Amino acid sequence: MVLIAFSGMASAAMDHSFIEGPFETGPQVTVKCITCHPDAANEMLDSAHWNWAGPTPDVVGHETETTIGKTNVINNYCIAVPSNEPRCTSCHVGYGWKDSTFDFTDKTNIDCLVCHDGTGTYKKIPTGAGAV
């Protein structure tokens, strides 16, 4: 799939119309994004949103742990992530998280468009591990 529409992707406060495609892959779009927004990429890699785990200071019995999150608990939405990654990642802000080999340190795995697309046409394959 070729990702062509890009200019409407970011917040209204910034003009991104100078960015031109086509882009062959989502990670190619991310590379373009992080050339101007490297801090945003670093912040994402450190976030609980990206890692699906984070600090738990208000959870009784887990006040000092930092590894509780969607990846290692049972929940009432999708039950559990392990073995279900391809479906969970159809909305997650990453590309290619299909199993435990996913590289959470690779900035090109961040899907900027899943949140910042302004066209209303961006979507991922429902069971495609973040594929577009």
Coordinates of C-alpha atoms in Angstrom, one line a residue:
M1 CA 0.0 0.0 0.0
V2 CA 1.3 3.4 -0.8
L3 CA 0.7 6.2 1.7
I4 CA 0.1 9.3 -0.2
A5 CA -2.1 11.6 1.9
F6 CA 0.1 13.2 4.4
S7 CA -0.4 16.9 4.5
G8 CA -3.5 16.8 6.7
M9 CA -1.9 14.6 9.3
A10 CA -0.7 16.9 12.0
S11 CA -2.3 19.3 14.4
A12 CA -4.0 22.4 13.1
A13 CA -1.3 24.5 14.8
M14 CA 1.4 23.4 12.4
D15 CA 1.5 23.4 8.6
H16 CA 2.8 20.2 7.2
S17 CA 1.8 20.8 3.6
F18 CA 5.5 20.9 2.6
I19 CA 5.8 17.2 3.2
E20 CA 5.3 15.2 0.1
G21 CA 5.0 11.5 -0.6
P22 CA 4.3 9.0 -1.8
F23 CA 5.5 6.9 1.1
E24 CA 5.6 3.1 0.6
T25 CA 5.5 2.2 4.3
G26 CA 4.3 3.6 7.6
P27 CA 7.9 3.6 9.0
Q28 CA 8.9 5.8 6.1
V29 CA 6.4 8.4 7.3
T30 CA 7.7 8.1 10.8
V31 CA 11.3 8.7 9.6
K32 CA 10.0 11.9 8.0
C33 CA 8.2 12.9 11.2
I34 CA 11.1 12.4 13.5
T35 CA 13.5 14.5 11.4
C36 CA 11.6 17.5 12.8
H37 CA 10.2 16.0 15.9
P38 CA 12.9 13.9 17.5
D39 CA 11.9 14.9 21.1
A40 CA 8.4 13.6 20.4
A41 CA 9.7 10.2 19.3
N42 CA 11.9 10.0 22.5
E43 CA 9.0 11.0 24.7
M44 CA 6.8 8.3 23.0
L45 CA 9.4 5.6 23.6
D46 CA 9.4 6.4 27.3
S47 CA 5.7 6.6 27.7
A48 CA 3.3 4.1 29.4
H49 CA 1.1 4.6 26.3
W50 CA 3.9 3.1 24.0
N51 CA 5.1 0.5 26.4
W52 CA 1.7 -0.5 27.8
A53 CA 3.3 -0.5 31.3
G54 CA 4.3 2.2 33.7
P55 CA 4.6 3.5 37.2
T56 CA 2.0 2.2 39.7
P57 CA 2.3 4.5 42.7
D58 CA -1.4 4.4 43.5
V59 CA -1.9 0.6 43.2
V60 CA -1.9 -0.9 46.7
G61 CA 0.8 -3.6 46.9
H62 CA 2.6 -2.3 43.8
E63 CA 3.7 1.1 44.9
T64 CA 7.3 0.6 43.8
E65 CA 6.8 -1.5 40.7
T66 CA 7.0 0.0 37.2
T67 CA 6.1 -2.9 35.0
I68 CA 2.4 -3.3 35.4
G69 CA 0.3 -2.6 32.4
K70 CA -1.7 -4.1 29.5
T71 CA 1.1 -6.5 28.6
N72 CA 1.2 -8.4 31.8
V73 CA -2.2 -8.2 33.5
I74 CA -5.6 -9.5 32.8
N75 CA -8.2 -6.9 32.0
N76 CA -11.9 -6.8 31.2
Y77 CA -11.5 -5.3 27.7
C78 CA -9.4 -7.8 25.7
I79 CA -8.6 -10.3 28.5
A80 CA -4.8 -10.3 27.9
V81 CA -2.4 -9.1 25.3
P82 CA 0.0 -12.1 25.0
S83 CA -1.0 -14.2 22.0
N84 CA -3.4 -11.5 20.9
E85 CA -0.9 -8.8 19.8
P86 CA -1.9 -8.7 16.1
R87 CA -5.4 -7.7 17.0
C88 CA -4.4 -5.3 19.9
T89 CA -2.0 -3.5 17.7
S90 CA -4.5 -2.7 15.0
C91 CA -5.0 0.5 17.1
H92 CA -1.7 0.7 19.0
V93 CA 0.7 3.5 18.0
G94 CA 3.2 1.0 16.5
Y95 CA 4.0 -0.9 13.4
G96 CA 4.7 -4.7 13.4
W97 CA 4.0 -5.7 17.0
K98 CA 2.9 -9.3 16.3
D99 CA 4.7 -11.1 19.1
S100 CA 7.4 -10.8 21.8
T101 CA 10.1 -9.9 19.3
F102 CA 8.8 -6.4 18.8
D103 CA 11.5 -3.8 19.3
F104 CA 10.1 -1.1 21.6
T105 CA 13.4 0.9 21.2
D106 CA 13.1 1.4 17.4
K107 CA 11.7 4.8 16.7
T108 CA 10.6 3.8 13.2
N109 CA 8.1 1.4 14.8
I110 CA 6.1 4.4 16.1
D111 CA 2.9 5.1 14.1
C112 CA 2.5 8.9 14.1
L113 CA -0.5 8.8 11.8
V114 CA -2.7 6.6 14.0
C115 CA -3.2 9.7 16.2
H116 CA -2.2 12.6 13.9
D117 CA -3.8 11.9 10.6
G118 CA -6.1 14.8 9.7
T119 CA -7.7 13.2 6.6
G120 CA -10.0 10.8 8.4
T121 CA -9.0 8.1 6.0
Y122 CA -6.1 6.4 7.8
K123 CA -6.8 3.0 9.1
K124 CA -4.9 -0.2 9.9
I125 CA -5.6 -3.8 9.0
P126 CA -7.7 -5.2 11.9
T127 CA -5.5 -8.2 12.5
G128 CA -2.3 -7.0 10.8
A129 CA -0.1 -6.2 13.8
G130 CA -0.2 -2.5 13.0
A131 CA 0.1 -2.9 9.2
V132 CA -1.6 -0.3 7.1

